[in-house]
XYZ file of C-alpha atoms in Angstrom:
606
model
C -1.210 -142.589 250.081
C -1.478 -140.077 247.420
C 1.083 -138.652 245.430
C 1.119 -134.801 244.784
C 3.946 -132.072 244.797
C 4.549 -130.208 247.829
C 2.641 -127.204 246.091
C -0.197 -129.481 245.264
C -0.671 -130.729 248.662
C -0.460 -127.412 250.340
C -3.593 -126.227 247.995
C -5.542 -129.666 248.700
C -4.798 -129.214 252.533
C -5.803 -125.510 252.551
C -9.032 -126.072 250.565
C -10.048 -128.642 253.498
C -9.729 -126.340 256.375
C -12.763 -124.720 258.297
C -13.322 -122.635 261.359
C -16.282 -122.955 263.828
C -17.465 -120.558 266.354
C -21.230 -120.777 268.013
C -22.005 -123.904 266.045
C -21.485 -121.787 262.569
C -18.729 -123.379 260.281
C -16.779 -121.192 257.829
C -14.007 -122.639 255.044
C -11.066 -120.707 256.287
C -9.508 -119.716 252.990
C -11.560 -117.919 250.465
C -8.697 -118.122 247.881
C -5.375 -117.383 246.754
C -4.105 -114.268 245.617
C -0.851 -114.518 243.716
C 1.560 -112.982 241.266
C 3.992 -115.659 239.583
C 7.594 -115.373 238.959
C 10.192 -118.324 238.623
C 10.254 -118.749 242.295
C 6.719 -119.985 242.424
C 5.339 -120.747 238.895
C 6.396 -124.082 238.511
C 5.185 -124.884 242.067
C 2.248 -123.133 243.287
C 1.262 -121.734 240.047
C 1.300 -125.084 238.428
C -0.937 -126.274 241.465
C -3.527 -123.522 241.235
C -3.870 -124.052 237.686
C -4.540 -128.038 237.911
C -5.969 -128.443 241.488
C -8.714 -125.907 241.431
C -9.145 -126.599 245.114
C -9.232 -122.952 245.713
C -9.998 -119.864 243.459
C -6.997 -117.967 242.306
C -6.789 -114.205 241.991
C -4.309 -112.106 240.118
C -3.214 -109.146 242.064
C -0.953 -106.187 240.694
C 1.347 -105.639 243.619
C 2.455 -108.175 246.428
C 1.759 -105.742 249.404
C -1.524 -105.008 247.989
C -2.605 -108.576 247.957
C -1.756 -108.947 251.543
C -3.556 -105.761 252.415
C -6.686 -107.277 250.674
C -6.234 -110.483 252.644
C -6.132 -108.457 255.794
C -9.317 -106.507 254.806
C -10.964 -109.931 254.043
C -9.861 -111.280 257.402
C -11.565 -108.331 259.540
C -14.693 -108.066 257.466
C -14.800 -111.870 258.160
C -14.244 -111.116 262.120
C -11.144 -113.241 261.649
C -12.886 -116.265 260.946
C -12.031 -116.566 257.091
C -8.901 -115.191 255.343
C -7.017 -115.405 251.876
C -3.538 -117.064 251.281
C -1.094 -115.046 249.236
C 1.716 -116.459 247.103
C 4.707 -114.676 245.477
C 8.016 -115.203 243.652
C 11.384 -115.296 245.365
C 13.266 -111.869 246.088
C 11.458 -108.676 245.531
C 8.029 -110.383 245.306
C 8.512 -111.845 248.668
C 9.773 -108.716 250.219
C 7.210 -106.632 249.048
C 4.694 -108.553 251.222
C 6.675 -107.786 254.277
C 5.058 -104.044 255.126
C 1.571 -105.645 254.530
C 2.514 -108.585 256.976
C 3.518 -106.047 259.676
C 0.110 -104.401 259.346
C -1.674 -107.757 259.668
C 0.257 -108.521 262.683
C 0.070 -105.227 264.289
C -3.814 -105.452 263.659
C -4.163 -108.892 264.941
C -5.363 -110.256 261.503
C -4.833 -113.731 260.261
C -3.144 -113.795 256.765
C -1.169 -116.647 255.475
C 1.926 -115.954 253.258
C 3.576 -118.343 250.950
C 6.737 -116.627 249.437
C 8.839 -118.664 247.020
C 12.480 -119.298 248.221
C 15.738 -120.174 246.749
C 16.654 -123.631 246.225
C 16.891 -126.060 249.427
C 19.338 -128.257 247.532
C 21.695 -125.192 246.701
C 23.102 -126.934 243.766
C 22.373 -124.007 241.474
C 23.496 -121.349 243.967
C 23.490 -118.448 243.536
C 20.007 -118.121 241.816
C 18.419 -115.062 240.466
C 17.401 -112.733 243.233
C 19.307 -114.743 246.099
C 20.415 -112.518 248.788
C 23.779 -114.571 249.322
C 24.375 -113.640 253.016
C 27.861 -114.586 253.630
C 27.146 -115.601 257.336
C 24.928 -118.367 256.234
C 23.553 -120.189 252.864
C 20.628 -120.955 254.930
C 19.454 -117.396 255.064
C 17.323 -115.614 252.481
C 15.317 -112.585 252.373
C 12.429 -114.497 253.590
C 14.121 -114.557 257.061
C 13.108 -110.587 257.062
C 9.459 -111.879 257.733
C 10.267 -113.498 260.925
C 9.689 -110.194 263.211
C 6.596 -109.334 261.589
C 4.963 -112.899 261.489
C 3.365 -114.639 264.675
C 4.506 -117.773 263.034
C 7.502 -118.668 260.570
C 8.716 -121.688 258.985
C 10.582 -122.926 255.866
C 9.790 -126.237 254.273
C 13.149 -127.593 253.265
C 11.764 -131.231 252.675
C 8.446 -132.514 251.644
C 8.453 -134.372 255.159
C 8.301 -131.029 257.056
C 4.996 -130.072 255.379
C 2.532 -131.499 257.438
C 3.722 -129.909 260.827
C 4.254 -126.821 259.390
C 0.824 -126.517 257.682
C -0.870 -127.724 261.086
C 1.240 -125.231 263.155
C 0.118 -122.243 260.714
C -3.366 -123.162 260.983
C -3.099 -123.214 264.777
C -1.877 -119.618 265.081
C -4.260 -118.342 262.183
C -7.510 -119.553 263.999
C -6.250 -118.521 267.524
C -7.785 -115.264 268.495
C -4.965 -114.572 271.260
C -1.906 -115.473 268.652
C -3.381 -114.686 265.247
C -1.403 -112.451 262.811
C 0.763 -112.902 259.628
C 1.806 -116.724 259.109
C 4.639 -117.080 256.696
C 5.556 -120.444 255.010
C 8.600 -120.062 253.101
C 8.647 -122.817 250.242
C 12.115 -123.249 248.366
C 11.145 -123.206 244.669
C 12.641 -126.888 244.232
C 10.705 -128.154 246.926
C 7.374 -126.667 246.073
C 7.924 -128.885 242.754
C 8.950 -132.208 244.603
C 6.514 -134.985 244.979
C 5.711 -137.095 247.986
C 3.493 -139.785 249.067
C 0.986 -138.067 251.636
C -1.348 -139.980 253.952
C -4.893 -139.380 253.098
C -5.398 -138.211 256.607
C -3.588 -134.951 255.641
C -6.470 -133.836 253.285
C -9.423 -134.886 255.458
C -11.962 -132.063 256.420
C -10.771 -130.590 259.372
C -12.733 -128.074 261.630
C -10.634 -125.326 263.926
C -12.853 -124.636 266.717
C -12.482 -120.934 267.864
C -12.819 -120.782 271.503
C -14.855 -118.230 273.798
C -12.592 -118.711 276.846
C -14.438 -117.350 280.130
C -12.805 -115.445 282.912
C -11.231 -116.905 285.635
C -13.610 -116.659 288.581
C -11.321 -114.996 290.990
C -10.214 -112.308 288.542
C -13.823 -111.946 287.758
C -14.697 -111.250 291.195
C -11.806 -108.860 291.601
C -12.884 -106.872 288.288
C -16.640 -106.663 289.426
C -15.333 -105.611 292.997
C -13.568 -102.475 291.303
C -16.451 -101.809 288.963
C -19.016 -101.605 292.044
C -16.556 -99.116 293.574
C -16.618 -96.753 290.709
C -19.218 -93.603 290.124
C -17.673 -92.444 287.015
C -16.677 -95.615 284.795
C -15.982 -95.459 280.961
C -15.738 -98.458 278.501
C -13.054 -98.309 276.061
C -14.375 -100.672 273.191
C -11.686 -101.678 270.745
C -11.672 -104.115 267.886
C -12.046 -107.281 269.929
C -15.523 -106.355 270.757
C -16.469 -106.468 266.968
C -14.219 -109.615 265.882
C -15.802 -111.653 268.841
C -19.223 -110.359 267.804
C -19.733 -108.823 271.424
C -21.636 -105.916 270.484
C -25.186 -107.022 271.763
C -23.295 -107.862 274.943
C -21.622 -104.647 275.351
C -24.915 -102.979 274.570
C -26.817 -104.966 277.149
C -24.058 -104.141 280.010
C -23.736 -100.422 279.101
C -27.563 -99.979 279.309
C -28.127 -102.408 282.542
C -25.527 -100.215 284.452
C -25.469 -96.848 282.854
C -21.811 -96.888 281.631
C -20.794 -94.843 278.603
C -18.749 -96.221 275.627
C -16.271 -94.630 273.897
C -14.457 -96.521 270.757
C -11.187 -96.877 269.206
C -10.267 -96.859 265.430
C -11.075 -100.692 265.472
C -13.564 -100.535 267.753
C -15.930 -97.938 266.111
C -19.453 -99.072 265.618
C -19.461 -101.243 268.645
C -22.453 -99.106 269.577
C -24.440 -97.520 266.634
C -24.414 -93.835 266.438
C -27.300 -92.237 268.333
C -27.329 -94.720 271.432
C -27.742 -92.541 274.572
C -24.524 -94.085 276.009
C -22.277 -93.794 272.772
C -19.638 -91.334 273.545
C -17.933 -91.538 270.415
C -14.396 -91.936 269.273
C -11.574 -91.482 272.120
C -8.045 -90.143 272.202
C -6.090 -87.876 269.818
C -8.546 -88.126 266.951
C -11.715 -88.681 269.529
C -14.561 -86.621 270.204
C -14.752 -83.843 273.167
C -17.317 -85.905 274.643
C -15.281 -89.298 274.866
C -12.149 -87.154 275.877
C -14.108 -85.517 278.736
C -15.280 -88.330 279.922
C -11.987 -90.068 279.929
C -10.472 -87.335 282.097
C -13.115 -87.664 284.772
C -13.634 -91.264 284.749
C -12.500 -93.125 288.165
C -12.364 -96.315 286.330
C -11.562 -97.304 282.645
C -13.027 -100.664 281.554
C -10.769 -101.557 278.432
C -12.681 -104.068 276.204
C -10.482 -105.625 273.343
C -8.234 -102.780 273.087
C -4.568 -102.686 272.769
C -4.468 -98.977 273.866
C -2.346 -97.574 271.180
C -0.805 -93.892 271.758
C -3.733 -92.435 269.771
C -6.173 -94.016 272.045
C -4.687 -93.037 275.375
C -3.467 -89.722 273.860
C -0.169 -90.694 274.387
C -0.737 -91.662 278.087
C -2.115 -88.104 278.953
C -5.905 -88.799 278.605
C -6.853 -90.705 281.684
C -6.784 -89.443 285.509
C -3.453 -90.925 286.855
C -5.528 -92.249 289.982
C -8.041 -93.785 287.642
C -8.256 -97.724 288.113
C -8.371 -100.060 285.081
C -9.841 -103.382 284.142
C -8.822 -104.905 280.883
C -11.076 -107.556 279.340
C -8.825 -108.905 276.605
C -8.452 -112.450 274.943
C -4.515 -112.220 275.292
C -2.698 -111.308 278.537
C -0.357 -109.452 276.665
C -3.012 -106.597 275.951
C -4.808 -107.105 279.231
C -1.711 -106.276 281.207
C -1.433 -102.806 279.647
C -1.836 -99.572 281.881
C -1.060 -101.778 284.815
C -4.707 -103.109 284.489
C -6.427 -105.559 286.495
C -6.280 -108.690 284.118
C -9.485 -110.430 282.915
C -8.367 -112.589 280.217
C -11.275 -113.885 278.383
C -13.189 -113.672 275.041
C -14.926 -110.319 274.698
C -18.509 -111.907 274.404
C -18.153 -114.221 277.088
C -16.306 -112.085 279.394
C -19.144 -109.355 279.246
C -21.866 -111.744 279.639
C -20.070 -113.039 283.009
C -19.218 -109.518 284.047
C -22.990 -108.265 283.581
C -24.084 -111.004 286.056
C -21.090 -110.193 288.671
C -21.809 -106.505 288.584
C -25.626 -107.172 289.827
C -26.864 -104.649 292.305
C -24.574 -101.643 291.076
C -25.032 -98.739 288.521
C -24.279 -95.160 288.012
C -26.172 -92.083 288.986
C -28.793 -90.434 286.723
C -26.740 -87.269 286.825
C -23.941 -89.157 285.269
C -25.907 -90.544 282.407
C -27.404 -87.188 281.816
C -23.784 -85.723 281.613
C -23.050 -88.259 278.864
C -26.055 -87.381 277.068
C -25.391 -83.506 277.167
C -21.619 -84.094 276.216
C -22.564 -86.204 273.132
C -25.191 -83.778 272.021
C -22.841 -80.932 272.243
C -20.372 -82.825 270.060
C -22.859 -83.679 267.540
C -23.853 -80.183 266.922
C -20.211 -79.183 266.218
C -20.020 -82.253 263.766
C -23.329 -81.017 262.042
C -21.828 -77.606 261.506
C -18.623 -79.256 260.095
C -20.623 -81.338 257.765
C -22.699 -78.253 256.359
C -19.579 -76.326 255.266
C -19.120 -75.539 251.613
C -16.767 -73.999 249.458
C -14.323 -74.827 246.442
C -12.185 -76.849 246.782
C -14.690 -78.899 249.152
C -13.786 -78.906 252.849
C -12.857 -82.556 254.086
C -15.705 -82.723 256.746
C -18.408 -81.774 253.907
C -17.031 -84.896 251.984
C -17.009 -87.180 254.829
C -20.597 -85.979 255.454
C -21.758 -86.814 252.086
C -20.215 -89.977 251.795
C -21.592 -91.072 255.550
C -24.937 -90.265 254.171
C -24.442 -92.450 250.810
C -23.387 -95.060 253.001
C -26.630 -95.714 254.566
C -27.229 -98.669 256.830
C -25.537 -101.277 254.510
C -22.431 -99.151 253.562
C -18.546 -99.763 254.750
C -16.279 -96.944 254.672
C -12.630 -98.042 254.214
C -9.477 -95.912 254.870
C -6.115 -95.912 256.495
C -3.793 -93.075 256.316
C -3.503 -89.309 256.268
C -5.744 -86.680 257.627
C -8.879 -88.728 256.873
C -8.650 -91.288 259.368
C -8.584 -88.933 262.187
C -11.668 -86.936 260.629
C -13.438 -90.140 260.116
C -12.842 -91.284 263.699
C -14.333 -88.043 265.051
C -17.250 -87.397 262.559
C -18.298 -90.774 261.149
C -21.654 -91.997 262.208
C -21.588 -95.893 262.068
C -24.641 -97.874 261.577
C -23.265 -100.704 263.423
C -20.455 -103.374 263.495
C -18.853 -103.751 260.365
C -19.560 -100.318 258.825
C -16.205 -98.817 259.835
C -13.078 -100.082 258.408
C -10.036 -97.960 259.231
C -6.787 -99.437 259.333
C -5.018 -97.366 261.983
C -2.717 -100.066 263.664
C -0.194 -99.547 261.028
C -1.605 -96.551 259.252
C -0.326 -97.903 255.983
C -0.556 -95.531 252.901
C -1.759 -97.744 250.168
C -4.105 -99.955 252.150
C -7.289 -98.325 251.288
C -8.293 -99.551 247.873
C -6.685 -102.890 248.270
C -8.133 -103.219 251.673
C -11.746 -102.167 250.372
C -11.266 -105.011 247.580
C -10.714 -107.583 250.520
C -13.841 -106.130 252.432
C -15.995 -106.307 249.105
C -14.835 -110.073 248.486
C -15.705 -110.936 252.209
C -18.662 -109.175 252.203
C -20.375 -108.699 248.798
C -23.935 -107.696 250.041
C -22.593 -104.604 251.576
C -21.613 -101.302 249.650
C -18.052 -100.496 249.935
C -16.694 -96.852 250.061
C -13.160 -96.314 249.803
C -11.735 -92.906 251.111
C -8.452 -92.200 249.720
C -6.265 -89.436 249.410
C -4.023 -88.420 246.314
C -0.720 -89.418 248.850
C -2.100 -92.882 249.355
C -3.649 -93.350 245.834
C -0.268 -92.650 244.338
C 1.266 -95.149 246.423
C -0.981 -98.047 245.189
C -3.649 -97.596 242.949
C -3.307 -100.629 241.047
C -5.738 -102.810 242.722
C -8.522 -100.645 240.929
C -7.419 -103.043 238.117
C -7.990 -106.267 239.975
C -11.343 -104.979 240.966
C -12.107 -104.246 237.334
C -10.935 -107.652 236.351
C -12.959 -109.436 239.064
C -16.129 -107.623 238.194
C -15.622 -106.223 241.998
C -17.811 -103.337 242.525
C -16.313 -100.667 244.633
C -17.168 -96.885 245.180
C -13.634 -95.008 245.309
C -14.013 -91.416 246.614
C -10.591 -90.064 245.631
C -9.834 -86.899 247.712
C -7.147 -84.597 245.891
C -5.622 -81.893 248.233
C -2.307 -81.959 246.310
C -0.135 -83.373 249.043
C 0.108 -84.953 252.475
C -2.500 -82.767 254.391
C -1.836 -84.522 257.760
C 1.814 -84.689 258.092
C 1.801 -81.068 256.539
C -0.265 -79.785 259.502
C 1.977 -81.861 261.994
C 5.297 -80.480 260.068
C 4.064 -77.133 260.623
C 3.318 -77.769 264.220
C 6.869 -78.910 265.081
C 8.681 -76.301 263.030
C 9.290 -78.655 260.123
C 8.048 -76.091 257.854
C 5.452 -78.368 255.857
C 9.220 -79.540 253.954
C 8.134 -82.418 251.263
C 4.478 -82.280 251.973
C 3.149 -80.475 249.017
C 2.805 -82.004 245.394
C 4.293 -79.077 243.570
C 7.198 -78.052 241.149
C 10.498 -77.272 242.648
C 10.788 -73.642 242.659
C 13.041 -71.272 244.343
C 12.926 -73.123 247.477
C 12.052 -76.830 248.075
C 8.608 -77.542 246.111
C 7.271 -74.024 246.237
C 6.636 -73.792 242.588
C 3.149 -74.311 240.784
C 0.837 -77.094 241.264
C 1.777 -80.475 239.081
C -0.158 -81.172 236.006
C -1.123 -84.483 237.427
C -4.765 -85.855 236.594
C -5.598 -88.484 239.013
C -9.061 -88.659 237.714
C -7.854 -89.483 234.025
C -5.179 -92.014 235.921
C -8.188 -93.830 237.376
C -10.075 -93.882 234.102
C -7.002 -95.355 232.456
C -7.017 -98.218 234.856
C -10.487 -99.123 233.809
C -12.726 -97.594 236.451
C -15.745 -95.598 235.563
C -14.835 -91.999 236.848
C -16.817 -88.941 237.995
C -15.788 -85.491 238.940
C -17.611 -83.560 241.670
C -16.997 -79.917 242.169
C -19.427 -79.189 244.922
C -21.451 -80.981 247.603
C -24.447 -81.302 245.308
C -22.496 -82.855 242.686
C -20.785 -84.978 244.990
C -23.908 -86.298 246.529
C -25.435 -87.138 243.052
C -21.993 -88.714 241.979
C -22.168 -90.925 245.083
C -25.888 -92.033 244.655
C -25.108 -92.920 240.879
C -22.051 -94.871 242.030
C -24.237 -96.739 244.626
C -26.510 -97.788 241.776
C -23.754 -98.755 239.394
C -22.312 -102.329 239.197
C -18.859 -101.473 238.254
C -15.800 -99.798 240.156
C -16.479 -96.342 240.316
C -13.969 -93.493 241.305
C -15.674 -90.107 242.297
C -12.956 -87.692 242.153
C -13.017 -84.496 244.443
C -10.842 -81.571 245.304
C -10.374 -80.874 248.814
C -9.076 -77.743 250.862
C -6.482 -79.119 253.052
C -6.612 -75.950 255.196
C -10.340 -76.429 256.370
C -9.954 -79.071 259.535
C -12.444 -81.034 261.390
C -13.558 -80.199 264.935
C -10.670 -80.513 267.326
C -10.573 -83.277 269.596
C -8.865 -81.670 272.636
C -6.397 -84.375 273.296
C -2.665 -84.428 272.803
C -0.243 -86.785 270.587
C 3.346 -87.233 271.493
C 5.459 -86.412 268.565
C 8.895 -85.014 269.763
C 9.722 -81.410 268.959
C 13.442 -80.283 268.268
C 15.034 -79.003 271.409
C 16.877 -76.301 269.400
C 15.261 -74.213 266.725
C 11.768 -74.903 267.165
C 9.365 -72.483 268.979
C 6.989 -75.240 269.545
C 9.311 -76.872 272.094
C 7.712 -75.011 274.905
C 4.496 -76.179 274.173
C 5.602 -79.706 273.879
C 7.282 -79.845 277.248
C 4.066 -78.297 278.885
C 2.303 -81.179 277.360
C 4.547 -83.918 278.396
C 4.033 -82.951 282.101
C 0.474 -84.418 281.554
C 1.890 -87.747 280.255
C 2.152 -90.642 282.946
C-alpha cells in the first residue's frame, strides 16, 4: 500500500495509462494544463509540483486549455490527450464551452475541476453556487450534459472506480468525448492508503470492430445495385487511419469521395476521385455528384446540417449505407447500418463488393466536374487588391504550408472558404473545428496541434472576431517555446455572420467593429491595432499589405523558430466561389423580403 493524497494518486495513475492500436503503444496523457486557485492549488497544484509524474503547462484561460487538449487529441487521432485542471466556480465553468466542443467533435479530453468542500463544514465557501434545492449540487453539475462521463469523487475510496470509468470512455472510439471528474478541494488534499495495483502500467486496447457479416452482405448488395455511388468521408476515416483503405476502395470500384470538414484530407488533393468538400460549404463538383447519386456511402460522418445542406442535397430516392463506429451515427438518414471501425469496415467492404464497379462515363464525369471547380478556385486564389481578398490569403497560406503543414481554423467566414478552397496534402493537414464552430478555438487549438505534432508546421488562420475573443494563448506559446504561424486576418467585424445577417433581413446589425454613430455602429472604424496587441503578448509580428508581402512574410515565419503573427487586412466583400448549396437558417415571416426565397428552398428539404 502507498499513502498519497487523492490528487497525488490521480496524477500517478494518469501517468501510467497507455493506449494501443495496431501494435503501437502511446502514453495516453501528454501532460496537464492548469490554472490554480483555492479549489485546486493545495490538491492538484501541490501534486503537480511534487510528483512530476506528468509535465505541467500553464494556460491563460480555462476554456482555451480545453480547446488545446481537444486539438492535441485530434492531431493524435484520439490515441492521446491532455488533462485540464481548474479551481472552483468560474475557473470550472469557463471549461464548459470547450467541453461541449470536445464532445460534439467526438474528441477525448479529461477535465478535473475543483469543487466545493465535500465535508460542508465551511459552507458556503468562496464561489459556491448554494443551490437551495440540494447542498450536493455545485456549478460542476453543469458539466453533465456536455460530458460523456461525469463523476464527483466525494470520498478517496471512490477514486479508483471513477478513474477506471473515465479511462474506459476516453479510450473507446464509440463513446469518447469530454470526461469530467469533479474533485472537492478538501478531498483532493486528503490522504489514503492505495493498493500498488492502482498504479501499475495499464494499456487500454483501442479496438477495430469488424462489421457483422449479415449487415456487410446487405451493404454490399446495395452497393452492387448502384450506378452513381458517392462516398462521404467524415472524421472517422482520419481518426481510424483508414485513408489508405478508403483510397483503395475508391480506386478499385471507381467511387468518388466527398469530404466533410473533419474528413477533409481523407484523399489528397489531385486524386482523380477526390471531389472535394461537400455540402453548404462544399464544391460544385461534390454537390453535383451528391444530387445525382443513387447511393450515399457515409464513412465516419455524423451528417451535420452543413454536410447535407440541411437535408436538401441528396436525392430523396437515394439509398444510404453508413459505416460508422457508433450505431447512433450509423442510423442517421435512415441508412443501412454497418457498425464497425472505418479501416476494418472498408477492407471488408472492398472484398464483399468484388465483381462490381462504376462505368467509365461516370468516372469521367467526376474528373470533369473537379477540373471545372479547380479552375474557379485558381481564379479566386489569383485575385489581388487592397485590402486583400480572403481567397488570395488562403491560397498564399496553402502554398506556404506545403506537404508538412497543418492549417487550423474554427469559426467565421474562413472555415467555409477553407473547406471549399484548401488543397490538403493528406490526413492531418487540415484541422478545422466545425462541429461546434467555436470562436476562440483557433490559437488554443493550434497550440494543441503543435504540442502533439512538433515536427509539423502549424498555420493558424484566425479572424479578428475570434482573435478578440481568445488571443491569450499566444502568451502560452511564447512561454513554452512553441512555434506557431498565426495569420491574423482583420476584416473589421464578423464577415460571415454579416453576410448571413444581410441575407435574412437583419441588416448586418452588430457585425461591424465601428464607433456607434447616428445609427447602431455606423460610425468610423475603431482605432484598434491587433498587430500591436499580438506584439505586446510576446509574438514576433509582421504586417503584410499585398499578396507579395504576404508570401514573403509566410516564408519568413516558416523559417523562424518562434511564435509569429502575420497580420493582414482583408476585404470582407470578396467571397470565395459559391457552393451552390443551401443552409437552413429561418427567416422572419414578417418584415423580411428573403422569406419567399426561404420557403422555396424549404421545399427541397426532406
